[in-house]
Amino acid sequence: MFADLAEQLRIREQKGLRRTRQIVDSPQASHITIDGRDYLAFSSNDYLGLANHPELIASACDGARRYGVGAGASHLVNGHSAAHHDLETALAAFTGFPQALLFSTGYMANIGMVTALAGREDAVFADKLNHASLNDAALLSRAQFIRYPHCDLAALEQRLATVQARRKLVISDAVFSMEGDIAPIRRLIALCERYHAWLLLDDAHGFGVLGEQGRGSLFLPENAHSHSPNLVYMATLGKAAGVSGAFVAAQPEVIETLIQSARSYIYTTATAPLLAHALLTSVRLIKQDEWRREALQRNMAQLKQGVQSLPWKLLPSNTPIQPLLTGDSAEAVRISQALREHGILVPAIRPPTVPQGAARLRISLSAAHRPEDVQRLTDALHELASA
Ligand SMILES: *Cc1c(COP(=O)(O)O)cnc(C)c1O
């Protein structure tokens, strides 16, 4: 048994696919410390710079004093605290849905939502570039699993029109995590309404960042008034919101169905109430600190300007996810490693995470980056391009 595992690990190593963890010994911020060395990081999803915000730390401490540390039980036993409840109410109001339900992670929210809404007689239609958690959820649901080319709504429509199923669920990232592009949400909603399908939208990277007051992708001007009863909205709370967890927002019948049958909701200990308490502060800061989204816009503009004459091009993206395409995997790894030697962290993303020949550096911007941080990155990239 051990020899077999060792052999598989050796093969992985040989292919250059072995992944390792680095030990961070500072809070998550634009500058982090790894093994005693300071790095400028363009690798986290802490888009608004809230993960280490003094007010969030203070509310986490206040939450610990009020509720203790552990929830002690699952939501349906006696782990559902006032903090969880207040947060659900705040998130529903903030995203414009009648109800919301809190999950411990985005991965669990996706698993719970898809498996509670789809079963053997149903069909799931998924964008090819969706997050892995949505694919895992679809497989676990045992529904027919039909993937369509990235944002190709004609292909999706053709499949919706021909596939026979009791329920049809279209699932899509709202902002694609390796591309940074935004799904055609308005048209997806219209299509789902026409074919009596549900639309499950994963806004992990849009919540807090996009739309009026950071209310998410549904509040982008081009999606205004596109709410629909067919829509089931999911967003995570460990990215822009700076803490951890996730929520699903939808019509009351959907939320009640999840409470009754989403196994990743039922069979797990509720997330620590102190985190839910801190997240109430997060929601307030997201809503009020317009300057954070403005800082992000400024950083995006500066990055786009600064990389114009490089041999590698940014994919078109108006989100903090700014992928710099190298095409070649070895090239992506080489640049990522060289940047690291300059004290700058930008991950190289290679197949199979992205399509063959589409390796890239995934630059992830934060409101916490200062103009001189972005400058340092573009200067280093220019230096590497001419080396
Ligand atoms: C990060 C992410 C998730 C998982 O969320 P966690 O809270 O980290 O488990 C789900 N969907 C997408 C699109 C993500 O980027």
CSV table of C-alpha atoms and ligand atoms in Angstrom, one decimal:
chain,number,residue,atom,x,y,z
A,1,MET,CA,0.0,0.0,0.0
A,2,PHE,CA,2.7,2.5,1.0
A,3,ALA,CA,4.8,1.6,-2.0
A,4,ASP,CA,1.9,2.3,-4.3
A,5,LEU,CA,1.3,5.7,-2.8
A,6,ALA,CA,5.0,6.5,-2.9
A,7,GLU,CA,5.1,5.5,-6.6
A,8,GLN,CA,2.1,7.8,-7.4
A,9,LEU,CA,3.7,10.6,-5.6
A,10,ARG,CA,7.0,10.1,-7.4
A,11,ILE,CA,5.2,10.2,-10.8
A,12,ARG,CA,3.5,13.4,-9.7
A,13,GLU,CA,6.8,14.9,-8.7
A,14,GLN,CA,8.4,13.9,-12.0
A,15,LYS,CA,5.7,15.6,-14.0
A,16,GLY,CA,6.4,18.8,-12.0
A,17,LEU,CA,2.8,18.6,-10.5
A,18,ARG,CA,3.7,18.2,-6.9
A,19,ARG,CA,2.3,21.0,-4.8
A,20,THR,CA,3.7,22.3,-1.6
A,21,ARG,CA,2.5,24.6,1.1
A,22,GLN,CA,4.3,27.6,2.4
A,23,ILE,CA,4.0,28.6,6.0
A,24,VAL,CA,2.8,32.2,6.4
A,25,ASP,CA,3.5,33.7,9.7
A,26,SER,CA,1.8,37.1,9.4
A,27,PRO,CA,-1.8,38.2,8.9
A,28,GLN,CA,-3.1,38.1,5.4
A,29,ALA,CA,-2.4,41.5,3.8
A,30,SER,CA,-0.8,43.0,0.7
A,31,HIS,CA,2.6,42.3,2.4
A,32,ILE,CA,3.0,38.9,4.1
A,33,THR,CA,5.8,37.1,5.8
A,34,ILE,CA,6.9,33.6,4.7
A,35,ASP,CA,9.8,31.9,6.5
A,36,GLY,CA,10.8,35.2,7.9
A,37,ARG,CA,10.9,37.0,4.6
A,38,ASP,CA,8.6,39.8,3.5
A,39,TYR,CA,6.7,39.4,0.3
A,40,LEU,CA,4.5,41.7,-1.7
A,41,ALA,CA,1.5,39.4,-2.5
A,42,PHE,CA,-0.7,39.4,-5.6
A,43,SER,CA,-2.0,36.0,-4.7
A,44,SER,CA,-4.8,36.3,-2.2
A,45,ASN,CA,-8.5,36.8,-2.6
A,46,ASP,CA,-8.7,39.4,0.1
A,47,TYR,CA,-9.8,41.9,-2.5
A,48,LEU,CA,-10.9,44.7,-0.2
A,49,GLY,CA,-8.1,44.3,2.3
A,50,LEU,CA,-10.5,43.4,5.1
A,51,ALA,CA,-8.9,40.1,6.4
A,52,ASN,CA,-6.7,42.0,8.9
A,53,HIS,CA,-9.0,45.0,9.5
A,54,PRO,CA,-8.9,46.3,13.1
A,55,GLU,CA,-12.7,46.6,13.2
A,56,LEU,CA,-13.1,43.0,12.1
A,57,ILE,CA,-10.6,41.8,14.7
A,58,ALA,CA,-12.4,43.8,17.4
A,59,SER,CA,-15.8,42.3,16.4
A,60,ALA,CA,-14.3,38.8,16.3
A,61,CYS,CA,-13.1,39.4,19.9
A,62,ASP,CA,-16.4,40.9,20.9
A,63,GLY,CA,-18.1,37.9,19.3
A,64,ALA,CA,-15.9,35.5,21.3
A,65,ARG,CA,-16.8,37.3,24.6
A,66,ARG,CA,-20.5,37.1,23.7
A,67,TYR,CA,-20.8,33.6,22.2
A,68,GLY,CA,-17.5,31.8,23.2
A,69,VAL,CA,-15.4,30.2,20.6
A,70,GLY,CA,-17.1,27.0,19.3
A,71,ALA,CA,-20.7,26.7,18.0
A,72,GLY,CA,-20.8,23.3,19.8
A,73,ALA,CA,-23.4,21.7,17.5
A,74,SER,CA,-25.0,21.8,14.0
A,75,HIS,CA,-27.5,24.4,13.1
A,76,LEU,CA,-30.5,22.0,13.4
A,77,VAL,CA,-29.4,20.8,16.9
A,78,ASN,CA,-28.5,23.8,19.0
A,79,GLY,CA,-25.6,25.5,17.2
A,80,HIS,CA,-27.6,28.2,15.4
A,81,SER,CA,-26.8,31.4,17.3
A,82,ALA,CA,-28.2,34.9,17.2
A,83,ALA,CA,-25.1,35.9,15.4
A,84,HIS,CA,-25.7,33.4,12.6
A,85,HIS,CA,-29.3,34.5,12.4
A,86,ASP,CA,-28.6,38.2,12.3
A,87,LEU,CA,-26.0,37.6,9.6
A,88,GLU,CA,-28.4,35.7,7.4
A,89,THR,CA,-30.9,38.5,7.7
A,90,ALA,CA,-28.3,41.1,6.8
A,91,LEU,CA,-27.0,39.1,3.8
A,92,ALA,CA,-30.5,38.6,2.4
A,93,ALA,CA,-31.3,42.3,2.6
A,94,PHE,CA,-27.9,43.2,1.2
A,95,THR,CA,-28.2,41.0,-1.8
A,96,GLY,CA,-31.9,41.6,-2.4
A,97,PHE,CA,-33.3,38.2,-1.7
A,98,PRO,CA,-36.1,37.2,0.7
A,99,GLN,CA,-33.9,34.7,2.6
A,100,ALA,CA,-30.3,33.6,3.0
A,101,LEU,CA,-28.7,30.5,4.6
A,102,LEU,CA,-25.2,30.4,6.0
A,103,PHE,CA,-22.7,27.6,5.2
A,104,SER,CA,-19.3,27.0,6.7
A,105,THR,CA,-17.5,27.2,3.4
A,106,GLY,CA,-18.2,27.9,-0.3
A,107,TYR,CA,-17.3,24.4,-1.2
A,108,MET,CA,-19.9,23.1,1.2
A,109,ALA,CA,-22.5,25.6,0.1
A,110,ASN,CA,-22.1,24.4,-3.5
A,111,ILE,CA,-22.2,20.8,-2.6
A,112,GLY,CA,-25.3,21.3,-0.4
A,113,MET,CA,-27.1,23.6,-2.9
A,114,VAL,CA,-26.7,21.4,-6.0
A,115,THR,CA,-27.3,18.1,-4.3
A,116,ALA,CA,-30.4,19.3,-2.5
A,117,LEU,CA,-31.9,20.7,-5.7
A,118,ALA,CA,-30.9,18.0,-8.2
A,119,GLY,CA,-31.2,14.2,-8.2
A,120,ARG,CA,-31.2,11.3,-10.6
A,121,GLU,CA,-34.1,12.5,-12.7
A,122,ASP,CA,-32.6,16.0,-13.2
A,123,ALA,CA,-30.1,17.6,-15.4
A,124,VAL,CA,-27.3,20.0,-14.5
A,125,PHE,CA,-25.9,22.3,-17.2
A,126,ALA,CA,-22.5,23.7,-16.3
A,127,ASP,CA,-20.1,26.2,-17.9
A,128,LYS,CA,-16.8,24.5,-18.8
A,129,LEU,CA,-14.8,26.9,-16.7
A,130,ASN,CA,-16.8,26.7,-13.5
A,131,HIS,CA,-15.1,26.3,-10.2
A,132,ALA,CA,-14.2,22.7,-9.2
A,133,SER,CA,-16.7,22.7,-6.2
A,134,LEU,CA,-19.6,23.1,-8.7
A,135,ASN,CA,-18.4,20.2,-10.8
A,136,ASP,CA,-17.9,18.0,-7.7
A,137,ALA,CA,-21.4,19.0,-6.6
A,138,ALA,CA,-23.0,18.1,-9.9
A,139,LEU,CA,-21.3,14.7,-9.9
A,140,LEU,CA,-22.4,14.0,-6.3
A,141,SER,CA,-26.0,14.9,-7.2
A,142,ARG,CA,-26.2,12.0,-9.7
A,143,ALA,CA,-28.0,14.2,-12.1
A,144,GLN,CA,-27.1,14.2,-15.8
A,145,PHE,CA,-24.1,16.4,-16.0
A,146,ILE,CA,-23.9,18.4,-19.2
A,147,ARG,CA,-21.1,21.0,-19.7
A,148,TYR,CA,-21.3,23.8,-22.3
A,149,PRO,CA,-18.4,25.8,-23.8
A,150,HIS,CA,-17.5,28.9,-21.7
A,151,CYS,CA,-20.2,31.5,-21.8
A,152,ASP,CA,-21.6,30.0,-25.0
A,153,LEU,CA,-25.4,30.6,-24.5
A,154,ALA,CA,-26.3,29.3,-28.0
A,155,ALA,CA,-24.8,26.0,-27.0
A,156,LEU,CA,-26.5,26.1,-23.7
A,157,GLU,CA,-29.8,26.8,-25.2
A,158,GLN,CA,-29.5,23.9,-27.7
A,159,ARG,CA,-28.8,21.6,-24.7
A,160,LEU,CA,-31.7,23.0,-22.6
A,161,ALA,CA,-34.0,22.5,-25.5
A,162,THR,CA,-33.1,18.9,-26.2
A,163,VAL,CA,-32.4,17.3,-22.8
A,164,GLN,CA,-35.3,15.7,-21.0
A,165,ALA,CA,-35.3,16.0,-17.3
A,166,ARG,CA,-37.6,16.6,-14.3
A,167,ARG,CA,-35.7,19.7,-13.2
A,168,LYS,CA,-33.0,21.6,-15.1
A,169,LEU,CA,-30.3,23.5,-13.2
A,170,VAL,CA,-27.9,25.8,-15.0
A,171,ILE,CA,-24.9,26.5,-12.8
A,172,SER,CA,-22.3,29.1,-13.5
A,173,ASP,CA,-19.6,31.2,-11.8
A,174,ALA,CA,-20.6,34.8,-11.9
A,175,VAL,CA,-17.0,35.8,-12.1
A,176,PHE,CA,-14.7,33.1,-13.4
A,177,SER,CA,-11.9,32.5,-11.0
A,178,MET,CA,-9.1,31.9,-13.4
A,179,GLU,CA,-10.2,34.3,-16.1
A,180,GLY,CA,-11.7,37.2,-14.2
A,181,ASP,CA,-14.4,37.6,-16.8
A,182,ILE,CA,-18.1,38.0,-15.9
A,183,ALA,CA,-20.9,35.6,-17.0
A,184,PRO,CA,-23.7,37.0,-19.2
A,185,ILE,CA,-26.0,37.0,-16.2
A,186,ARG,CA,-28.9,38.9,-17.7
A,187,ARG,CA,-29.1,36.6,-20.7
A,188,LEU,CA,-28.6,33.5,-18.5
A,189,ILE,CA,-31.6,34.5,-16.4
A,190,ALA,CA,-33.7,35.1,-19.5
A,191,LEU,CA,-32.7,31.7,-20.9
A,192,CYS,CA,-33.5,29.9,-17.7
A,193,GLU,CA,-36.9,31.6,-17.4
A,194,ARG,CA,-37.7,30.5,-21.0
A,195,TYR,CA,-36.8,26.9,-20.3
A,196,HIS,CA,-38.2,26.8,-16.8
A,197,ALA,CA,-34.7,26.1,-15.4
A,198,TRP,CA,-33.1,27.2,-12.2
A,199,LEU,CA,-30.0,29.4,-12.4
A,200,LEU,CA,-27.4,28.8,-9.7
A,201,LEU,CA,-24.9,31.6,-9.7
A,202,ASP,CA,-21.6,31.4,-7.7
A,203,ASP,CA,-20.5,34.9,-7.0
A,204,ALA,CA,-17.4,34.1,-4.9
A,205,HIS,CA,-15.4,36.7,-6.6
A,206,GLY,CA,-18.0,39.3,-7.2
A,207,PHE,CA,-19.6,39.7,-3.8
A,208,GLY,CA,-18.2,42.8,-2.0
A,209,VAL,CA,-16.3,43.9,-5.2
A,210,LEU,CA,-18.8,44.4,-7.9
A,211,GLY,CA,-22.1,46.3,-8.2
A,212,GLU,CA,-23.6,49.1,-6.3
A,213,GLN,CA,-22.1,49.2,-2.7
A,214,GLY,CA,-20.4,45.8,-3.4
A,215,ARG,CA,-23.7,44.0,-3.4
A,216,GLY,CA,-22.3,41.6,-6.1
A,217,SER,CA,-22.6,40.8,-9.8
A,218,LEU,CA,-26.4,41.1,-9.8
A,219,PHE,CA,-26.0,44.8,-9.0
A,220,LEU,CA,-23.8,45.6,-11.9
A,221,PRO,CA,-25.5,48.3,-14.0
A,222,GLU,CA,-25.9,45.9,-17.0
A,223,ASN,CA,-27.8,43.4,-14.7
A,224,ALA,CA,-30.0,45.9,-13.0
A,225,HIS,CA,-33.5,44.6,-12.3
A,226,SER,CA,-32.5,41.1,-13.4
A,227,HIS,CA,-33.7,39.4,-10.2
A,228,SER,CA,-35.8,36.3,-10.9
A,229,PRO,CA,-37.5,33.7,-8.8
A,230,ASN,CA,-35.5,31.1,-10.7
A,231,LEU,CA,-32.3,32.5,-9.4
A,232,VAL,CA,-30.3,30.9,-6.6
A,233,TYR,CA,-27.4,33.1,-5.6
A,234,MET,CA,-24.3,31.9,-3.7
A,235,ALA,CA,-21.4,33.9,-2.5
A,236,THR,CA,-18.4,33.2,-0.2
A,237,LEU,CA,-17.3,35.2,2.8
A,238,GLY,CA,-13.6,34.3,2.9
A,239,LYS,CA,-12.6,36.4,-0.1
A,240,ALA,CA,-13.7,40.1,-0.3
A,241,ALA,CA,-15.5,39.8,3.0
A,242,GLY,CA,-12.2,38.8,4.7
A,243,VAL,CA,-13.4,36.1,7.0
A,244,SER,CA,-14.7,32.6,6.0
A,245,GLY,CA,-17.9,30.9,5.2
A,246,ALA,CA,-20.5,31.3,2.4
A,247,PHE,CA,-24.2,31.8,2.0
A,248,VAL,CA,-27.0,30.9,-0.4
A,249,ALA,CA,-29.7,33.5,-1.1
A,250,ALA,CA,-33.0,32.6,-2.8
A,251,GLN,CA,-36.8,32.3,-2.5
A,252,PRO,CA,-38.1,30.9,0.9
A,253,GLU,CA,-39.0,27.6,-0.7
A,254,VAL,CA,-35.5,27.1,-1.9
A,255,ILE,CA,-33.9,28.0,1.5
A,256,GLU,CA,-36.3,25.8,3.4
A,257,THR,CA,-35.4,22.9,1.0
A,258,LEU,CA,-31.8,23.5,1.8
A,259,ILE,CA,-32.4,23.5,5.5
A,260,GLN,CA,-34.3,20.2,5.2
A,261,SER,CA,-32.0,18.4,2.9
A,262,ALA,CA,-28.6,20.0,2.1
A,263,ARG,CA,-26.4,17.4,3.8
A,264,SER,CA,-23.4,19.7,4.0
A,265,TYR,CA,-25.6,22.0,6.0
A,266,ILE,CA,-27.2,19.5,8.2
A,267,TYR,CA,-24.3,17.1,9.1
A,268,THR,CA,-21.7,19.6,10.2
A,269,THR,CA,-21.0,21.8,13.2
A,270,ALA,CA,-22.1,25.4,12.7
A,271,THR,CA,-19.3,27.9,11.9
A,272,ALA,CA,-18.0,29.7,15.0
A,273,PRO,CA,-20.6,32.4,16.0
A,274,LEU,CA,-17.7,34.9,16.5
A,275,LEU,CA,-17.0,34.7,12.8
A,276,ALA,CA,-20.6,35.4,12.0
A,277,HIS,CA,-20.4,38.3,14.4
A,278,ALA,CA,-17.3,39.6,12.7
A,279,LEU,CA,-19.0,39.2,9.3
A,280,LEU,CA,-21.7,41.6,10.3
A,281,THR,CA,-19.0,44.2,10.5
A,282,SER,CA,-17.6,43.1,7.2
A,283,VAL,CA,-21.0,43.7,5.5
A,284,ARG,CA,-21.1,47.1,7.0
A,285,LEU,CA,-17.6,48.0,5.8
A,286,ILE,CA,-18.3,46.5,2.3
A,287,LYS,CA,-21.4,48.8,2.1
A,288,GLN,CA,-19.9,51.9,3.4
A,289,ASP,CA,-16.2,51.9,2.2
A,290,GLU,CA,-16.7,52.9,-1.5
A,291,TRP,CA,-13.1,54.0,-1.5
A,292,ARG,CA,-12.0,50.4,-1.4
A,293,ARG,CA,-13.7,49.6,-4.7
A,294,GLU,CA,-12.3,52.9,-6.1
A,295,ALA,CA,-8.8,51.8,-5.0
A,296,LEU,CA,-9.3,48.5,-6.8
A,297,GLN,CA,-10.3,50.3,-10.0
A,298,ARG,CA,-7.3,52.6,-9.7
A,299,ASN,CA,-5.0,49.5,-9.2
A,300,MET,CA,-6.6,47.7,-12.2
A,301,ALA,CA,-6.1,50.8,-14.4
A,302,GLN,CA,-2.5,51.2,-13.3
A,303,LEU,CA,-1.7,47.5,-13.9
A,304,LYS,CA,-3.3,47.5,-17.4
A,305,GLN,CA,-1.4,50.6,-18.3
A,306,GLY,CA,1.9,49.2,-16.8
A,307,VAL,CA,1.9,45.9,-18.7
A,308,GLN,CA,0.9,47.2,-22.2
A,309,SER,CA,4.3,46.8,-23.8
A,310,LEU,CA,5.1,43.4,-22.3
A,311,PRO,CA,5.3,40.3,-24.5
A,312,TRP,CA,2.6,38.7,-22.3
A,313,LYS,CA,-1.0,40.1,-22.4
A,314,LEU,CA,-3.6,40.4,-19.8
A,315,LEU,CA,-6.9,38.7,-20.5
A,316,PRO,CA,-9.7,41.2,-20.8
A,317,SER,CA,-11.0,41.5,-17.2
A,318,ASN,CA,-12.7,44.2,-15.2
A,319,THR,CA,-12.4,42.4,-11.9
A,320,PRO,CA,-9.5,42.1,-9.5
A,321,ILE,CA,-8.5,38.8,-11.1
A,322,GLN,CA,-6.1,39.9,-13.8
A,323,PRO,CA,-4.5,36.9,-15.6
A,324,LEU,CA,-1.3,37.5,-17.6
A,325,LEU,CA,-1.2,34.9,-20.3
A,326,THR,CA,2.1,33.2,-21.1
A,327,GLY,CA,0.6,30.2,-22.9
A,328,ASP,CA,3.6,28.0,-22.1
A,329,SER,CA,3.5,26.4,-18.6
A,330,ALA,CA,7.3,26.4,-18.1
A,331,GLU,CA,7.4,30.1,-18.9
A,332,ALA,CA,4.6,30.8,-16.4
A,333,VAL,CA,6.5,28.9,-13.7
A,334,ARG,CA,9.8,30.6,-14.6
A,335,ILE,CA,8.3,34.1,-14.3
A,336,SER,CA,6.5,33.2,-11.1
A,337,GLN,CA,9.7,31.9,-9.6
A,338,ALA,CA,11.7,34.9,-10.7
A,339,LEU,CA,9.1,37.3,-9.2
A,340,ARG,CA,9.4,35.4,-6.0
A,341,GLU,CA,13.1,36.0,-6.0
A,342,HIS,CA,12.2,39.7,-6.3
A,343,GLY,CA,10.0,39.3,-3.2
A,344,ILE,CA,6.7,39.3,-5.2
A,345,LEU,CA,4.2,36.5,-5.1
A,346,VAL,CA,2.1,35.8,-8.2
A,347,PRO,CA,1.0,32.2,-8.7
A,348,ALA,CA,1.5,30.4,-12.0
A,349,ILE,CA,-1.7,28.6,-13.1
A,350,ARG,CA,-1.2,25.6,-15.4
A,351,PRO,CA,-3.3,22.9,-17.1
A,352,PRO,CA,-5.4,21.1,-16.0
A,353,THR,CA,-6.6,24.1,-13.9
A,354,VAL,CA,-6.7,26.1,-17.1
A,355,PRO,CA,-7.0,24.8,-20.8
A,356,GLN,CA,-3.9,23.4,-22.5
A,357,GLY,CA,-1.6,26.1,-23.9
A,358,ALA,CA,-3.3,28.8,-21.7
A,359,ALA,CA,-0.9,28.9,-18.7
A,360,ARG,CA,-0.9,32.2,-17.0
A,361,LEU,CA,0.1,34.3,-14.0
A,362,ARG,CA,-2.9,35.0,-11.9
A,363,ILE,CA,-2.4,38.5,-10.6
A,364,SER,CA,-4.9,39.2,-8.0
A,365,LEU,CA,-5.3,42.9,-6.9
A,366,SER,CA,-6.5,44.2,-3.6
A,367,ALA,CA,-7.7,47.6,-2.4
A,368,ALA,CA,-4.8,47.3,0.1
A,369,HIS,CA,-2.2,47.6,-2.7
A,370,ARG,CA,-0.7,51.0,-3.0
A,371,PRO,CA,0.3,52.6,-6.3
A,372,GLU,CA,4.0,51.8,-5.5
A,373,ASP,CA,3.1,48.1,-5.0
A,374,VAL,CA,1.6,47.8,-8.5
A,375,GLN,CA,4.6,49.8,-9.8
A,376,ARG,CA,7.0,47.3,-8.2
A,377,LEU,CA,5.2,44.4,-9.9
A,378,THR,CA,5.1,46.0,-13.4
A,379,ASP,CA,8.8,47.1,-13.1
A,380,ALA,CA,9.8,43.5,-12.2
A,381,LEU,CA,7.8,42.1,-15.1
A,382,HIS,CA,9.5,44.5,-17.5
A,383,GLU,CA,12.9,43.5,-16.1
A,384,LEU,CA,12.1,39.8,-16.6
A,385,ALA,CA,10.7,40.3,-20.1
A,386,SER,CA,14.0,41.9,-21.2
A,387,ALA,CA,16.2,39.4,-19.4
B,1,LIG,C1,-13.2,30.0,-3.6
B,1,LIG,C2,-14.4,29.5,-4.4
B,1,LIG,C3,-15.3,28.6,-3.8
B,1,LIG,C4,-15.1,27.9,-2.5
B,1,LIG,O1,-15.3,28.8,-1.5
B,1,LIG,P1,-14.6,28.5,-0.1
B,1,LIG,O2,-15.3,29.3,0.9
B,1,LIG,O3,-13.1,28.8,-0.2
B,1,LIG,O4,-14.7,27.0,0.2
B,1,LIG,C5,-16.4,28.3,-4.6
B,1,LIG,N1,-16.6,28.9,-5.8
B,1,LIG,C6,-15.7,29.7,-6.4
B,1,LIG,C7,-16.0,30.3,-7.7
B,1,LIG,C8,-14.6,30.1,-5.7
B,1,LIG,O5,-13.7,30.9,-6.2
